GROMACS .gro file of C-alpha atoms in nm:
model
  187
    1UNK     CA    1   4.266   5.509   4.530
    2UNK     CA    2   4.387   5.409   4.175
    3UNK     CA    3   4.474   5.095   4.326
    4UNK     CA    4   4.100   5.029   4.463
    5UNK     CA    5   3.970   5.130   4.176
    6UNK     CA    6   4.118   4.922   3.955
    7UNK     CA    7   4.016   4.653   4.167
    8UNK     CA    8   3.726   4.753   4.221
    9UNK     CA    9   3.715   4.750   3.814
   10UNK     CA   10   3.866   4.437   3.754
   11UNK     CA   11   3.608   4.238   4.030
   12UNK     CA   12   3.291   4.319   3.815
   13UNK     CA   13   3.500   4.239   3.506
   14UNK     CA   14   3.583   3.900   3.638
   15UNK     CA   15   3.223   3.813   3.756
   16UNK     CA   16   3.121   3.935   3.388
   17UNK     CA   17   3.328   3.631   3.257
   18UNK     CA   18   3.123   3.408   3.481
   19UNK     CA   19   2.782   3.554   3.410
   20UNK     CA   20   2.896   3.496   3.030
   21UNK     CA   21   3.037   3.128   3.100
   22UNK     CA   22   2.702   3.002   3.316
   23UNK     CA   23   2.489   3.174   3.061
   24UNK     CA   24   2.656   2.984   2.746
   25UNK     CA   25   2.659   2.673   3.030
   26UNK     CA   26   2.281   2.693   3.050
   27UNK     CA   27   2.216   2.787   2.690
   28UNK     CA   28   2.417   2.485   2.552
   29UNK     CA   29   2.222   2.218   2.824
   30UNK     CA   30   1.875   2.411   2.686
   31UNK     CA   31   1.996   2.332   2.343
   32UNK     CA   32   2.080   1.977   2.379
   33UNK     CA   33   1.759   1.893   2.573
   34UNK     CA   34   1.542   2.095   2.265
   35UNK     CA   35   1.755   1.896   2.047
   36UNK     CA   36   1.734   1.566   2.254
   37UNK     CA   37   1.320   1.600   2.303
   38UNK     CA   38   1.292   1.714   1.900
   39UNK     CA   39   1.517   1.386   1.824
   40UNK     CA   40   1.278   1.127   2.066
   41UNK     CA   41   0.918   1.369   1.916
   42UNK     CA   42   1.079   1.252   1.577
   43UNK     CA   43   1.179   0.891   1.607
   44UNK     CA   44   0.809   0.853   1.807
   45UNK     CA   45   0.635   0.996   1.496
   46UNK     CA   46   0.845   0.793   1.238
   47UNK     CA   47   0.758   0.425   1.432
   48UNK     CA   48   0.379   0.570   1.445
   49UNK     CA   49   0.395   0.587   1.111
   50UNK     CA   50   0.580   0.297   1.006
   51UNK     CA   51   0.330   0.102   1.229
   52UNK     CA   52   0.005   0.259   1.054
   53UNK     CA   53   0.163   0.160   0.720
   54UNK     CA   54   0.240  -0.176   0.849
   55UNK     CA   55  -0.113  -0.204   0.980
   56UNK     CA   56  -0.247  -0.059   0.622
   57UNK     CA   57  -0.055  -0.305   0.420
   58UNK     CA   58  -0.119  -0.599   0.649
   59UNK     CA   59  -0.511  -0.488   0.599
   60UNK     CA   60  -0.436  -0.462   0.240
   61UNK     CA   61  -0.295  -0.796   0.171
   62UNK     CA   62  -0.526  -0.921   0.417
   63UNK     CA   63  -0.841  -0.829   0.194
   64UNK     CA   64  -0.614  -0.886  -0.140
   65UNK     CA   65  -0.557  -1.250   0.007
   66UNK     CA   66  -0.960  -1.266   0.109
   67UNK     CA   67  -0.902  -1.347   0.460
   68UNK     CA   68  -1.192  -1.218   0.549
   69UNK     CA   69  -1.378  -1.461   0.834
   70UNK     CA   70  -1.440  -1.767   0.622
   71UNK     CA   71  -1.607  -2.095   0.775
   72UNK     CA   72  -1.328  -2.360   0.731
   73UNK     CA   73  -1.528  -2.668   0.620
   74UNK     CA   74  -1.601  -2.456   0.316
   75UNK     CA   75  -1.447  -2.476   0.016
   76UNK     CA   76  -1.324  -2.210  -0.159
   77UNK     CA   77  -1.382  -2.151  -0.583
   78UNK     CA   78  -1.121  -2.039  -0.808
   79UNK     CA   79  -1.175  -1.931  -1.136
   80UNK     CA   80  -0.858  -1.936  -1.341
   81UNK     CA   81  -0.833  -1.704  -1.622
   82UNK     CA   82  -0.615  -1.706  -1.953
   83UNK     CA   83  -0.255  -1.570  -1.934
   84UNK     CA   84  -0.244  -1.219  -1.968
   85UNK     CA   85  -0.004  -1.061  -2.193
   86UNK     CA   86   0.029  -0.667  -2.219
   87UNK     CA   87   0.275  -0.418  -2.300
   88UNK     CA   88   0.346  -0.198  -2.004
   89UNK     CA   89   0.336   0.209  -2.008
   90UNK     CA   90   0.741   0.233  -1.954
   91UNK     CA   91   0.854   0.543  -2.160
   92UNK     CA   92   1.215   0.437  -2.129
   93UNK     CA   93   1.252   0.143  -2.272
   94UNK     CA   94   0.924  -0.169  -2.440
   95UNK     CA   95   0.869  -0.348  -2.156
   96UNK     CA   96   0.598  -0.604  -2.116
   97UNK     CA   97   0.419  -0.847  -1.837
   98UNK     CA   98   0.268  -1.189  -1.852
   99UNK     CA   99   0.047  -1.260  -1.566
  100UNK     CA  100  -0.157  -1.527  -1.462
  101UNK     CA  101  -0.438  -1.448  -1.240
  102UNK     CA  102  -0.685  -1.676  -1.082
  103UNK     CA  103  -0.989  -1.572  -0.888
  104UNK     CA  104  -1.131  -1.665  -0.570
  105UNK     CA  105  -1.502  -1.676  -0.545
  106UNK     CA  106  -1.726  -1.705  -0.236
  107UNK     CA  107  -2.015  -1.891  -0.429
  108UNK     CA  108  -1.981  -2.170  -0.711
  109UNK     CA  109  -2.246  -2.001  -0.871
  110UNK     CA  110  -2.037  -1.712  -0.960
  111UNK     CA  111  -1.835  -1.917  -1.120
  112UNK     CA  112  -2.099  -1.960  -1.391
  113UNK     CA  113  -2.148  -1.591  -1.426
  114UNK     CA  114  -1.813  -1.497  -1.414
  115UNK     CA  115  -1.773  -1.736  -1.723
  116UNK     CA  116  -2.116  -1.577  -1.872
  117UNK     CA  117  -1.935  -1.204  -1.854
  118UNK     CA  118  -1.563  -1.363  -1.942
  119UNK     CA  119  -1.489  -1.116  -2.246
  120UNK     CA  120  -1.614  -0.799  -2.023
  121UNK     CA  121  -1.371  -0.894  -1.770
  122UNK     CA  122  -1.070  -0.968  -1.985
  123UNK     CA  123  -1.102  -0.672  -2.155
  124UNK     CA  124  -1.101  -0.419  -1.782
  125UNK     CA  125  -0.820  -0.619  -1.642
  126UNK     CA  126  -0.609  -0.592  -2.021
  127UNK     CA  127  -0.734  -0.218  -1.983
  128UNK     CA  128  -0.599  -0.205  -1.613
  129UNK     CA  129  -0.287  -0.388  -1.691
  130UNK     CA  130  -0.207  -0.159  -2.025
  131UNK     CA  131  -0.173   0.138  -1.747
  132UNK     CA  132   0.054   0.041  -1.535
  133UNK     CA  133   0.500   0.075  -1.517
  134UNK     CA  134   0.723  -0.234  -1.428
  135UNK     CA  135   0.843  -0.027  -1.141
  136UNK     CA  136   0.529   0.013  -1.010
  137UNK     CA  137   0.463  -0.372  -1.044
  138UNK     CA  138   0.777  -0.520  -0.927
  139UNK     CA  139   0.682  -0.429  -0.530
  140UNK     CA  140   0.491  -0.610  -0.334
  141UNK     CA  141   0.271  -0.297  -0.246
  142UNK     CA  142   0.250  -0.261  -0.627
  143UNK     CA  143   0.116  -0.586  -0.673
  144UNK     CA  144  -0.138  -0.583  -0.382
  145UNK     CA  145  -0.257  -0.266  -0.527
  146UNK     CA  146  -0.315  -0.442  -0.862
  147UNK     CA  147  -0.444  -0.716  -0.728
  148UNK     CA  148  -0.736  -0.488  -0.608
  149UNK     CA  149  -0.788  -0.274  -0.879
  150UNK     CA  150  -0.845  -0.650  -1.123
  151UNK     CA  151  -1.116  -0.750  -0.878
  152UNK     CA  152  -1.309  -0.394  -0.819
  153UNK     CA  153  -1.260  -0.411  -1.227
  154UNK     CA  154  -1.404  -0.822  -1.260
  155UNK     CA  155  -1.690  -0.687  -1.000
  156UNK     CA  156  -1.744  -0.416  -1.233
  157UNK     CA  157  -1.809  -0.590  -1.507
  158UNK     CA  158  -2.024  -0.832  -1.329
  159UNK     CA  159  -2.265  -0.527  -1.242
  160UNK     CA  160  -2.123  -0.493  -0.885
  161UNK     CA  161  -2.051  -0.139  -0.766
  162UNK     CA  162  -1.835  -0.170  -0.502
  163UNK     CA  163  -1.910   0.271  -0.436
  164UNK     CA  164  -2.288   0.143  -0.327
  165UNK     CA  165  -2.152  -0.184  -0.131
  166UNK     CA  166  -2.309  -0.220   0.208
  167UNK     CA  167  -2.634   0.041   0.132
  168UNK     CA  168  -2.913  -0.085   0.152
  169UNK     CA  169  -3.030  -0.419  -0.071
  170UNK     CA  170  -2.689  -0.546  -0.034
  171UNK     CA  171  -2.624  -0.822   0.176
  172UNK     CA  172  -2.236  -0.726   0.152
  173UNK     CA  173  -2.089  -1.046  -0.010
  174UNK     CA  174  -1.898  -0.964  -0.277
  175UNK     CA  175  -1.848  -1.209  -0.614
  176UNK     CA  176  -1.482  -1.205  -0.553
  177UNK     CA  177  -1.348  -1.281  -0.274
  178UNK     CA  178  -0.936  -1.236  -0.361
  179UNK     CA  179  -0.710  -1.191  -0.632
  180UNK     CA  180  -0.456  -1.480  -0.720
  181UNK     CA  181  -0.136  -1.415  -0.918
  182UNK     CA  182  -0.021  -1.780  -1.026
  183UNK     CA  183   0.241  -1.620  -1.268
  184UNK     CA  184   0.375  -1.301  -1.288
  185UNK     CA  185   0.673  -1.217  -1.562
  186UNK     CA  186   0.806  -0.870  -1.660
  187UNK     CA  187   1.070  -0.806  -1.950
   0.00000   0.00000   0.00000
């Protein structure tokens, strides 16, 4: 009987190792498919959001480039302005920026006006320009971004709200069409 009982003993003991060894079996292939799913849910949601930044600045050099629809016989205006020279808001060391800017207008008229309101505008874009870091205007992105803020700023001082654009009274068009860097130096 000591004999069958130590079977008997050693059986259950035996099955207990492969209970143990198909549990871990199934735990690790549970693990690696949580890990494999959480790895593709990842990689999914970082190409989603490269592509809706790649769509945002494509949108956003798009309208700093003013390709909105345009009629192609017509010719565009461009307003060059004075070099601007400004030192930039680095804390670390003086750093400065000489830009050239030119605008892009979608009526000769404005040209006129934006002559007529020259000192108003020099003095937002100087304003906008004394602001900024060299890091944040040696990207692309960075420039873009300035490029935008200069004409809301030139539209500003030519009365034009862009906050109001597209209420009513307002056919839409607005006095500058794009933003035009024909130099840009930082020391």
């Amino acid at each position: 009987m000591s004999t069958a009982a130590a079977v008997a003993g050693a059986a259950p003991a035996k099955g207990g190792k492969k209970k143990l060894l198909i549990i871990l079996l199934v735990l690790a292939l549970v693990l690696a498919a949580g890990g494999g799913a959480l790895v593709f849910w990842l990689k999914a949601r970082a190409q989603a959001a490269a592509l809706a930044e790649e769509n945002d600045a494509d949108a956003g050099h798009a309208a700093s480039q003013g390709a909105a629809k345009r009629d192609p016989k017509e010719v565009p205006v461009f307003v060059p302005l004075d070099n601007f020279t400004v030192n930039l808001a680095d804390r670390e060391a003086e750093r400065y920026a000489q830009i050239g800017i030119s605008l892009e207008l979608g009526d000769p008229k404005a040209g006129d006006r934006i002559k007529l309101f020259m000192p108003a505008i020099r003095n937002n874009i100087l304003m906008v320009l004394s602001h900024k870091r060299s890091p944040d205007l040696l990207e692309r992105e960075g420039k873009e971004k300035l490029a935008a803020e200069v004409q809301r700023e030139t539209e500003r001082a030519l009365g034009y709200d862009a906050a109001v654009a597209g209420k009513k009274g307002d056919d839409g068009q607005r006095p500058v069409r794009a933003v035009h860097f024909s130099n840009f130096i930082i020391q």
